[in-house]
Amino acid sequence: METPSQPSHDRIIIFDTTLRDGEQAPGAALNINEKLTIARQLARLGVDVIEAGFPYSSPGDFEAVQKIAEVVGVEGGPIICGLARTTHNDIKAAADALKPAARSRIHTFIATSDIHLQYKLKKSRAEVLSIAGEMVAYAKSLTNDVEFSPEDAGRSDPEFLYEVLERAIAAGATTVNIPDTVGYTTPAEFGALIRGIKENVPNIDQAIISVHGHNDLGLAVANFLEAVKNGARQLECTINGIGERAGNAALEELVMGLHVRRQYFNPFLGRPVNSEAPLTNIDTRQIYKTSRLVSNLTGMLVQPNKAIVGANAFAHESGIHQDGVLKNRLTYEIMDAQSIGLTDNQIVLGKLSGRNAFRSRLKELGFDLADQELNKAFVRFKELADKKKEVTDWDLEAIVNDEIQQAPELFRLELVQVSCGDRAHPTATVAIRTPDGQELTDAATGTGPVDAVYKAINRVVNVPNELIEFSVQSVTAGIDAIGEVTIRLRQNERIFAGHSANTDIIVASAQAYVNALNRLYASMQRQEEAGKVAIAVES
Ligand SMILES: [Zn+2]
């Protein structure tokens, strides 16, 4: 294991927690392949640290962190981080899972607010202080790079908070993270909290100050930017701002805020106002693609008016602004759509394009598929090229993301056929291969074709569930566009997402439903197999 790079104070460290805190969003659960796909893309995006999971919480989390450490945590790649409570078991599990990474970090946390001490931990301040010191020291004996978080810092007594941080740094913490766990503070308060830490923790110059926060009042990004002005140098954030409740601070908003307004932020980082040096290591041209990938794999759609990555975020060329924009883009544009990788929707491949052209275009788009996946995606591409003359980058991404999302294929859709129209009862027939290899066919009628298909699938699969969300979006313009269907279904309190893309939206709807059912079914099997250690984290 290498020594972590020395604290750099003139660049903002981007710590991505999409795979840990983001994945705790209701229904965002990802399988190992999906996590690995996102981790690879986060590495291309240029995040400094990937918090890959909470290894002790479940065998699945352990395995995912280990795999990401091995595949993505290579020399020159991001630091891979694992979360741990301040216990020997948690910290040891994190260290074990992170072992394959060239650079790894253990992130350990304990609550410091009186309300948490009294009701959750049932411990005194003196006990918390000594546990923090002891457990940071233990983590430090296993890796050089240790991050410590006082949970619910925003509601902790500042004097006690300073004391805990001093103890953690003395024990070897190289990053101290200040979470606004419940999303309660305002920018001025959060800035003052960071300034107080900077001024009152005697050994604070030996650690990077990090911030973590939730968006319950829509203030997470604003709080973080204020924290930067007051000395924070690491931001913990997620793609599209996904996460518990109202989510985390959105990576794309923080990064573009710092990028577009760098002249404003430069002086706070000790740089000349006009310095053009980037404030983060992020390759902003990868932002749009990363956003779509995370949205597709988690099933959490991005609202059209979302800053930076929403479908309408760069739509100001139309309507009344058009004239001004045509005369000079800067009249209405504060940033260029291309800076987030939203390129013109290039036509890249057609019917006659071969496998090599297909493979190399995918490589350029950042997809490195195994042979089997490539073959499946190529078949899909050929089918698409037959129906649609021009296949764009976005179409390719839709196909590939769709292929990645197929696993685990417990139930397999073999056939779907509908008849509908204004004089017919919508009727659907489906054939499905079950996990034990039988092919079962059934039919049903419904209020519409999708309803009929779902009823027919339910008759075969027979897993109780409730459909709570169904949405169709087109990937590109035009009547021959690929339609993407995203659904979410619920069983008891758990939510499962499914996604699929096809030029036929009935086929995409059926496939998305089968994908979600596969996740639901896999989770039912896992629950039977192992008594999962369920741990609620509020870090
Ligand atoms: Zn959190």
Coordinates of C-alpha atoms and ligand atoms in Angstrom, one line a residue:
M1 CA 0.0 0.0 0.0
E2 CA 1.2 3.4 -0.9
T3 CA 1.3 6.5 1.2
P4 CA -1.6 8.7 0.3
S5 CA -0.8 11.8 -1.6
Q6 CA 0.0 14.8 0.7
P7 CA -2.9 17.1 1.4
S8 CA -3.1 19.5 -1.5
H9 CA -4.8 22.7 -0.5
D10 CA -5.3 24.3 -3.8
R11 CA -7.4 21.7 -5.4
I12 CA -10.8 20.3 -4.3
I13 CA -10.9 16.6 -3.8
I14 CA -14.0 15.0 -5.2
F15 CA -15.1 12.0 -3.1
D16 CA -17.9 10.1 -4.8
T17 CA -20.3 8.2 -2.6
T18 CA -22.8 7.2 -5.3
L19 CA -22.1 3.5 -4.6
R20 CA -22.4 3.8 -0.8
D21 CA -24.7 6.7 0.2
G22 CA -26.4 7.0 -3.2
E23 CA -27.2 3.3 -3.3
Q24 CA -29.0 3.7 0.0
A25 CA -31.7 5.6 -1.9
P26 CA -35.0 3.6 -1.8
G27 CA -35.0 1.3 -4.9
A28 CA -31.5 2.2 -6.1
A29 CA -30.0 -1.2 -5.2
L30 CA -27.4 -2.3 -7.7
N31 CA -25.8 -5.7 -8.4
I32 CA -22.0 -6.2 -8.5
N33 CA -21.7 -5.9 -12.2
E34 CA -23.6 -2.6 -12.2
K35 CA -21.5 -1.3 -9.4
L36 CA -18.4 -2.2 -11.2
T37 CA -19.7 -0.5 -14.4
I38 CA -20.4 2.7 -12.5
A39 CA -17.0 2.6 -10.7
R40 CA -15.2 2.3 -14.0
Q41 CA -17.1 5.3 -15.3
L42 CA -16.3 7.3 -12.1
A43 CA -12.7 6.6 -12.7
R44 CA -13.0 7.9 -16.2
L45 CA -14.8 10.9 -14.8
G46 CA -11.7 11.5 -12.7
V47 CA -13.1 11.4 -9.1
D48 CA -10.3 11.3 -6.6
V49 CA -12.0 8.9 -4.2
I50 CA -14.7 6.2 -4.7
E51 CA -16.6 5.2 -1.6
A52 CA -17.5 1.7 -2.9
G53 CA -19.6 0.4 0.0
F54 CA -19.9 -0.7 3.6
P55 CA -18.1 -4.0 3.6
Y56 CA -19.3 -5.3 7.0
S57 CA -22.9 -4.6 6.3
S58 CA -23.4 -7.6 4.0
P59 CA -21.4 -10.3 2.1
G60 CA -22.7 -8.6 -1.1
D61 CA -21.3 -5.2 -0.1
F62 CA -18.0 -6.8 0.9
E63 CA -17.6 -8.6 -2.4
A64 CA -18.5 -5.4 -4.4
V65 CA -15.9 -3.3 -2.6
Q66 CA -13.3 -6.0 -3.1
K67 CA -14.1 -6.3 -6.8
I68 CA -13.9 -2.5 -7.3
A69 CA -10.7 -2.4 -5.3
E70 CA -9.2 -5.0 -7.6
V71 CA -10.5 -3.8 -11.0
V72 CA -10.7 0.0 -10.6
G73 CA -8.3 0.7 -7.7
V74 CA -5.3 0.1 -9.9
E75 CA -2.1 2.2 -9.9
G76 CA -3.0 5.7 -11.2
G77 CA -6.7 5.1 -10.5
P78 CA -8.8 6.6 -7.8
I79 CA -8.5 5.8 -4.1
I80 CA -11.0 3.2 -3.1
C81 CA -12.8 3.8 0.2
G82 CA -14.8 1.5 2.5
L83 CA -17.1 2.6 5.3
A84 CA -16.9 1.2 8.8
R85 CA -18.4 2.0 12.2
T86 CA -15.9 2.5 15.0
T87 CA -15.7 -1.2 15.8
H88 CA -12.9 -3.7 15.3
N89 CA -15.1 -6.0 13.1
D90 CA -16.2 -3.2 10.8
I91 CA -12.7 -1.8 10.4
K92 CA -11.2 -5.2 9.8
A93 CA -13.8 -6.1 7.2
A94 CA -13.2 -2.8 5.4
A95 CA -9.4 -3.4 5.4
D96 CA -9.8 -6.9 4.1
A97 CA -12.2 -5.9 1.3
L98 CA -9.9 -3.0 0.2
K99 CA -6.7 -5.1 0.2
P100 CA -6.5 -5.4 -3.7
A101 CA -6.5 -1.6 -4.2
A102 CA -3.3 0.3 -5.0
R103 CA -4.5 3.1 -2.8
S104 CA -7.2 2.5 -0.2
R105 CA -9.0 4.4 2.5
I106 CA -10.9 3.4 5.6
H107 CA -13.7 5.8 6.5
T108 CA -14.8 5.3 10.1
F109 CA -17.6 7.2 11.9
I110 CA -19.2 7.7 15.3
A111 CA -22.0 10.1 16.3
T112 CA -21.0 13.2 18.4
S113 CA -24.4 15.0 19.0
D114 CA -25.9 14.7 22.4
I115 CA -29.1 13.4 21.0
H116 CA -27.3 10.5 19.3
L117 CA -25.1 9.8 22.3
Q118 CA -28.1 9.7 24.6
Y119 CA -30.6 7.8 22.5
K120 CA -28.7 5.8 19.9
L121 CA -25.3 5.0 21.4
K122 CA -26.1 5.3 25.1
K123 CA -22.5 6.4 25.7
S124 CA -20.9 9.4 27.5
R125 CA -18.8 12.0 25.7
A126 CA -15.7 10.6 27.4
E127 CA -16.5 7.2 26.0
V128 CA -17.0 8.5 22.5
L129 CA -13.8 10.4 22.7
S130 CA -11.8 7.4 23.6
I131 CA -13.5 5.1 21.1
A132 CA -12.8 7.6 18.3
G133 CA -9.0 7.7 19.2
E134 CA -8.7 4.0 19.6
M135 CA -10.5 3.0 16.5
V136 CA -8.8 5.6 14.2
A137 CA -5.5 4.2 15.5
Y138 CA -6.6 0.7 14.7
A139 CA -7.6 1.7 11.2
K140 CA -4.3 3.5 10.8
S141 CA -2.5 0.2 11.7
L142 CA -4.2 -1.3 8.6
T143 CA -3.9 1.5 6.0
N144 CA -2.2 4.9 5.9
D145 CA -5.2 6.7 4.7
V146 CA -7.9 7.1 7.3
E147 CA -11.0 9.3 7.2
F148 CA -13.0 10.0 10.4
S149 CA -16.5 11.4 10.5
P150 CA -18.3 12.7 13.6
E151 CA -21.9 11.8 12.7
D152 CA -24.5 14.5 13.1
A153 CA -21.7 17.1 13.5
G154 CA -24.1 19.9 12.5
R155 CA -26.0 19.4 15.7
S156 CA -23.0 18.6 18.0
D157 CA -21.7 20.9 20.7
P158 CA -18.8 22.7 18.9
E159 CA -16.4 22.4 21.8
F160 CA -16.9 18.6 22.0
L161 CA -16.6 18.3 18.2
Y162 CA -13.2 20.1 18.3
E163 CA -12.0 17.8 20.9
V164 CA -13.1 14.6 19.0
L165 CA -11.5 15.9 15.8
E166 CA -8.2 16.7 17.6
R167 CA -8.2 13.2 19.0
A168 CA -8.9 11.6 15.7
I169 CA -6.2 13.5 13.9
A170 CA -3.7 12.8 16.7
A171 CA -4.5 9.1 16.2
G172 CA -3.8 9.3 12.5
A173 CA -6.8 10.5 10.6
T174 CA -5.7 12.3 7.4
T175 CA -9.2 13.5 6.5
V176 CA -11.9 14.7 8.9
N177 CA -15.3 14.8 7.4
I178 CA -18.1 17.0 8.7
P179 CA -21.5 15.6 7.9
D180 CA -24.7 17.6 7.9
T181 CA -26.4 14.2 8.4
V182 CA -30.0 15.5 8.6
G183 CA -29.8 18.3 6.0
Y184 CA -30.6 20.9 8.5
T185 CA -28.0 23.7 8.4
T186 CA -28.0 26.8 6.2
P187 CA -24.9 27.9 4.1
A188 CA -23.9 30.6 6.6
E189 CA -24.1 28.2 9.5
F190 CA -22.2 25.5 7.7
G191 CA -19.5 27.9 6.6
A192 CA -19.1 29.1 10.2
L193 CA -18.9 25.4 11.5
I194 CA -16.0 24.8 9.1
R195 CA -14.3 28.0 10.0
G196 CA -14.7 27.2 13.7
I197 CA -13.0 23.8 13.1
K198 CA -10.2 25.4 11.2
E199 CA -9.6 27.9 14.0
N200 CA -10.1 25.7 17.1
V201 CA -8.7 22.3 16.3
P202 CA -5.0 22.7 17.1
N203 CA -3.7 20.0 14.7
I204 CA -6.2 20.6 11.9
D205 CA -3.3 21.5 9.5
Q206 CA -2.4 17.8 9.5
A207 CA -5.7 16.8 7.9
I208 CA -8.0 17.6 5.0
I209 CA -11.4 19.0 6.0
S210 CA -14.2 17.2 4.1
V211 CA -17.9 17.9 4.0
H212 CA -20.9 15.6 3.6
G213 CA -24.5 16.6 3.5
H214 CA -28.1 15.9 2.6
N215 CA -30.5 17.9 0.5
D216 CA -33.6 17.9 2.7
L217 CA -33.9 21.7 2.4
G218 CA -32.3 21.8 -1.1
L219 CA -29.2 23.4 0.4
A220 CA -26.5 20.7 0.1
V221 CA -24.6 22.2 -2.8
A222 CA -24.9 25.7 -1.4
N223 CA -23.6 24.5 2.0
F224 CA -20.7 22.8 0.4
L225 CA -19.6 25.8 -1.7
E226 CA -19.8 27.9 1.4
A227 CA -17.7 25.3 3.2
V228 CA -15.0 25.6 0.4
K229 CA -14.8 29.3 1.1
N230 CA -14.1 28.5 4.7
G231 CA -11.4 25.8 4.2
A232 CA -13.1 22.5 3.2
R233 CA -11.0 20.8 0.5
Q234 CA -12.9 17.5 0.0
L235 CA -16.6 17.3 -1.1
E236 CA -18.6 14.1 -0.6
C237 CA -21.2 13.9 -3.3
T238 CA -23.2 11.6 -5.7
I239 CA -24.0 11.5 -9.3
N240 CA -27.5 13.2 -9.9
G241 CA -27.5 13.9 -6.2
I242 CA -29.1 10.5 -5.4
G243 CA -29.1 9.2 -1.9
E244 CA -31.2 8.8 1.3
R245 CA -34.4 10.9 1.4
A246 CA -33.8 14.1 -0.7
G247 CA -30.4 12.8 -1.6
N248 CA -26.8 14.0 -1.3
A249 CA -25.0 17.1 -2.8
A250 CA -24.9 16.5 -6.6
L251 CA -21.4 16.0 -8.0
E252 CA -22.2 17.7 -11.3
E253 CA -23.6 20.8 -9.7
L254 CA -20.6 21.2 -7.4
V255 CA -18.0 20.6 -10.1
M256 CA -19.7 22.9 -12.7
G257 CA -20.3 25.5 -10.0
L258 CA -16.6 25.5 -9.2
H259 CA -15.7 25.4 -12.9
V260 CA -18.0 28.1 -14.2
R261 CA -17.3 30.4 -11.2
R262 CA -13.6 29.6 -10.8
Q263 CA -12.7 33.3 -10.8
Y264 CA -14.9 33.7 -7.8
F265 CA -13.5 30.7 -6.0
N266 CA -9.8 31.1 -6.9
P267 CA -8.9 33.5 -4.1
F268 CA -10.4 31.1 -1.5
L269 CA -7.9 28.5 -2.7
G270 CA -5.1 30.9 -2.5
R271 CA -4.9 31.4 -6.3
P272 CA -4.9 34.5 -8.5
V273 CA -8.4 35.5 -9.5
N274 CA -7.7 35.0 -13.2
S275 CA -6.0 31.5 -12.8
E276 CA -7.5 29.1 -15.4
A277 CA -6.2 26.0 -13.6
P278 CA -9.0 23.6 -13.0
L279 CA -10.3 23.5 -9.4
T280 CA -11.0 19.7 -9.5
N281 CA -9.5 16.7 -11.3
I282 CA -12.9 16.0 -13.0
D283 CA -13.0 15.6 -16.7
T284 CA -16.3 17.6 -17.1
R285 CA -16.9 16.1 -20.6
Q286 CA -17.7 12.8 -18.9
I287 CA -20.5 14.3 -16.7
Y288 CA -23.5 13.8 -18.9
K289 CA -22.6 10.2 -19.7
T290 CA -22.0 9.3 -16.1
S291 CA -25.3 10.9 -15.2
R292 CA -27.2 8.7 -17.8
L293 CA -25.4 5.6 -16.7
V294 CA -26.3 6.0 -13.1
S295 CA -29.9 7.0 -13.9
N296 CA -30.3 3.9 -16.1
L297 CA -28.8 1.5 -13.7
T298 CA -30.5 2.7 -10.6
G299 CA -33.8 3.4 -12.3
M300 CA -33.8 6.9 -10.7
L301 CA -34.8 9.3 -13.4
V302 CA -33.3 12.8 -13.7
Q303 CA -36.0 15.5 -13.6
P304 CA -36.0 17.5 -16.9
N305 CA -35.3 20.9 -15.2
K306 CA -32.4 19.4 -13.1
A307 CA -29.3 21.7 -13.1
I308 CA -26.5 20.6 -15.5
V309 CA -27.8 17.2 -16.5
G310 CA -31.6 17.7 -16.9
A311 CA -33.0 17.3 -20.4
N312 CA -33.9 21.0 -20.5
A313 CA -30.7 22.3 -18.9
F314 CA -29.2 23.4 -22.2
A315 CA -32.5 23.9 -24.2
H316 CA -32.2 27.7 -24.2
E317 CA -31.3 27.8 -27.8
S318 CA -35.0 27.5 -28.6
G319 CA -37.7 30.2 -28.3
I320 CA -37.1 33.7 -27.3
H321 CA -33.4 33.3 -26.4
Q322 CA -32.6 31.9 -29.9
D323 CA -31.9 35.3 -31.5
G324 CA -29.5 36.4 -28.7
V325 CA -27.7 33.1 -28.7
L326 CA -27.2 33.1 -32.4
K327 CA -25.7 36.6 -32.2
N328 CA -23.5 35.6 -29.3
R329 CA -23.8 32.5 -27.2
L330 CA -22.7 34.3 -24.1
T331 CA -25.9 36.4 -24.1
Y332 CA -27.8 33.5 -22.5
E333 CA -25.3 30.7 -21.9
I334 CA -23.1 30.6 -18.9
M335 CA -21.6 27.3 -20.0
D336 CA -21.2 25.2 -23.1
A337 CA -23.2 22.1 -23.5
Q338 CA -20.1 20.4 -24.8
S339 CA -18.3 21.0 -21.5
I340 CA -20.4 18.3 -19.9
G341 CA -20.1 16.0 -22.9
L342 CA -23.4 16.8 -24.4
T343 CA -22.2 16.6 -27.9
D344 CA -24.3 17.0 -31.0
N345 CA -26.0 13.7 -31.5
Q346 CA -23.5 12.3 -33.9
I347 CA -24.5 9.8 -36.5
V348 CA -21.7 7.3 -36.2
L349 CA -22.8 3.9 -37.5
G350 CA -25.1 2.4 -40.0
K351 CA -26.4 -0.9 -41.3
L352 CA -23.1 -1.8 -43.0
S353 CA -20.8 -1.1 -40.1
G354 CA -19.0 -4.1 -39.0
R355 CA -18.1 -5.6 -35.6
N356 CA -14.7 -3.8 -35.5
A357 CA -16.2 -0.4 -36.1
F358 CA -18.8 -1.2 -33.5
R359 CA -16.2 -2.3 -31.0
S360 CA -13.9 0.7 -31.5
R361 CA -16.8 3.2 -31.3
L362 CA -17.8 1.6 -28.0
K363 CA -14.2 1.9 -26.8
E364 CA -14.2 5.6 -27.7
L365 CA -17.4 6.0 -25.7
G366 CA -15.7 4.3 -22.8
F367 CA -17.3 0.9 -22.9
D368 CA -15.0 -2.1 -22.6
L369 CA -17.1 -5.2 -23.0
A370 CA -16.2 -8.8 -22.6
D371 CA -16.6 -10.9 -25.8
Q372 CA -19.9 -12.4 -24.8
E373 CA -21.4 -9.0 -23.9
L374 CA -20.0 -7.5 -27.1
N375 CA -21.6 -10.2 -29.2
K376 CA -25.0 -9.7 -27.6
A377 CA -24.7 -5.9 -28.0
F378 CA -23.6 -6.3 -31.6
V379 CA -26.7 -8.5 -32.4
R380 CA -28.9 -5.7 -30.9
F381 CA -27.0 -3.1 -32.9
K382 CA -27.7 -5.0 -36.2
E383 CA -31.4 -5.3 -35.3
L384 CA -31.5 -1.6 -34.6
A385 CA -29.6 -0.6 -37.7
D386 CA -32.2 -2.6 -39.8
K387 CA -35.0 -0.6 -38.3
K388 CA -33.3 2.7 -38.0
K389 CA -31.0 4.0 -40.7
E390 CA -28.8 6.1 -38.5
V391 CA -27.5 4.8 -35.2
T392 CA -26.2 7.5 -32.9
D393 CA -23.9 7.5 -29.9
W394 CA -26.9 7.8 -27.6
D395 CA -28.5 4.7 -29.2
L396 CA -25.3 2.8 -28.7
E397 CA -25.2 3.8 -25.0
A398 CA -28.8 2.7 -24.6
I399 CA -28.1 -0.7 -26.1
V400 CA -24.9 -1.3 -24.1
N401 CA -26.4 -0.1 -20.8
D402 CA -29.3 -2.3 -21.5
E403 CA -27.1 -5.4 -22.0
I404 CA -25.1 -4.6 -18.8
Q405 CA -28.4 -4.4 -16.9
Q406 CA -29.7 -7.8 -18.0
A407 CA -27.9 -9.9 -15.3
P408 CA -29.0 -11.8 -13.3
E409 CA -31.2 -13.4 -15.9
L410 CA -33.3 -15.7 -13.8
F411 CA -36.5 -15.3 -15.8
R412 CA -36.0 -14.8 -19.5
L413 CA -38.4 -13.2 -21.8
E414 CA -38.6 -15.4 -24.9
L415 CA -41.6 -13.9 -26.7
V416 CA -44.1 -11.1 -26.4
Q417 CA -47.0 -10.5 -28.7
V418 CA -49.9 -8.1 -28.3
S419 CA -53.0 -7.2 -30.2
C420 CA -54.7 -3.9 -29.5
G421 CA -56.5 -1.0 -31.1
D422 CA -59.6 1.1 -30.7
R423 CA -61.9 -1.9 -31.5
A424 CA -60.0 -4.7 -29.7
H425 CA -59.5 -5.8 -26.1
P426 CA -55.8 -5.4 -25.5
T427 CA -54.5 -9.0 -25.3
A428 CA -51.0 -10.1 -24.7
T429 CA -49.2 -13.5 -25.0
V430 CA -45.8 -14.0 -23.4
A431 CA -43.4 -16.9 -23.2
I432 CA -40.9 -16.9 -20.4
R433 CA -38.1 -19.3 -19.5
T434 CA -38.1 -19.9 -15.7
P435 CA -35.0 -20.3 -13.5
D436 CA -35.4 -24.0 -13.6
G437 CA -35.3 -24.0 -17.4
Q438 CA -39.0 -24.5 -18.4
E439 CA -40.6 -22.4 -21.0
L440 CA -44.0 -21.3 -20.0
T441 CA -46.6 -19.5 -22.1
D442 CA -49.6 -17.6 -20.9
A443 CA -52.0 -14.8 -22.1
A444 CA -54.0 -12.0 -20.5
T445 CA -56.2 -9.1 -21.4
G446 CA -55.8 -5.6 -19.8
T447 CA -56.8 -2.0 -20.0
G448 CA -54.0 -1.3 -22.5
P449 CA -51.2 -3.3 -24.2
V450 CA -48.7 -2.8 -21.4
D451 CA -51.2 -3.7 -18.7
A452 CA -52.0 -6.9 -20.7
V453 CA -48.3 -7.8 -21.0
Y454 CA -47.7 -7.3 -17.3
K455 CA -50.7 -9.3 -16.3
A456 CA -49.6 -12.1 -18.6
I457 CA -46.0 -12.0 -17.1
N458 CA -47.4 -12.1 -13.6
R459 CA -49.4 -15.2 -14.4
V460 CA -46.2 -17.0 -15.4
V461 CA -43.8 -15.5 -12.8
N462 CA -46.2 -15.5 -9.9
V463 CA -44.1 -13.2 -7.6
P464 CA -46.3 -10.8 -5.6
N465 CA -45.5 -7.2 -6.4
E466 CA -47.0 -3.8 -6.9
L467 CA -46.0 -1.6 -9.9
I468 CA -45.4 1.9 -8.5
E469 CA -43.8 3.8 -11.4
F470 CA -43.7 3.4 -15.2
S471 CA -42.1 5.9 -17.6
V472 CA -41.2 6.0 -21.2
Q473 CA -38.6 8.3 -22.7
S474 CA -37.2 8.5 -26.2
V475 CA -33.4 8.4 -26.5
T476 CA -33.3 10.5 -29.7
A477 CA -35.7 12.6 -31.7
G478 CA -37.8 11.0 -34.5
I479 CA -40.5 8.5 -34.9
D480 CA -38.0 5.6 -35.2
A481 CA -36.2 6.5 -32.0
I482 CA -35.3 4.0 -29.3
G483 CA -37.7 4.2 -26.4
E484 CA -36.4 3.7 -22.9
V485 CA -38.7 2.2 -20.3
T486 CA -38.0 2.6 -16.6
I487 CA -40.2 1.0 -14.0
R488 CA -40.1 0.6 -10.2
L489 CA -42.0 -2.0 -8.4
R490 CA -42.5 -2.7 -4.7
Q491 CA -42.7 -5.8 -2.6
N492 CA -43.3 -5.1 1.1
E493 CA -41.1 -2.1 1.8
R494 CA -38.5 -2.8 -0.8
I495 CA -38.3 -1.2 -4.2
F496 CA -36.8 -2.7 -7.4
A497 CA -36.0 -0.9 -10.6
G498 CA -36.0 -2.2 -14.2
H499 CA -34.9 -0.6 -17.3
S500 CA -34.9 -1.5 -21.0
A501 CA -34.5 0.1 -24.4
N502 CA -36.0 -0.9 -27.7
T503 CA -37.5 0.7 -30.8
D504 CA -40.7 -1.1 -29.8
I505 CA -41.9 0.3 -26.5
I506 CA -44.1 -2.7 -25.7
V507 CA -41.0 -5.0 -26.0
A508 CA -39.0 -2.5 -23.9
S509 CA -41.9 -2.4 -21.3
A510 CA -42.0 -6.2 -21.1
Q511 CA -38.2 -6.5 -20.7
A512 CA -38.0 -3.7 -18.1
Y513 CA -40.6 -5.5 -16.1
V514 CA -38.8 -8.9 -16.3
N515 CA -35.5 -7.1 -15.3
A516 CA -37.1 -5.7 -12.2
L517 CA -38.7 -9.0 -11.4
N518 CA -35.3 -10.7 -11.7
R519 CA -33.9 -8.3 -9.2
L520 CA -36.8 -8.9 -6.9
Y521 CA -36.5 -12.6 -7.2
A522 CA -32.7 -12.6 -6.7
S523 CA -33.2 -10.6 -3.5
M524 CA -35.8 -13.1 -2.3
Q525 CA -33.3 -15.9 -2.9
R526 CA -30.5 -14.0 -1.1
Q527 CA -32.7 -13.4 1.9
E528 CA -33.4 -17.1 2.1
E529 CA -29.8 -18.1 1.9
A530 CA -28.1 -15.8 4.3
G531 CA -29.3 -14.0 7.5
K532 CA -28.3 -10.6 6.2
V533 CA -26.7 -8.3 8.8
A534 CA -28.9 -5.3 8.3
I535 CA -27.3 -2.1 9.5
A536 CA -28.9 1.3 9.2
V537 CA -26.3 3.9 8.4
E538 CA -27.1 7.6 8.8
S539 CA -23.6 8.9 8.1
Ligands
ZN1 ZN -25.1 10.6 4.0

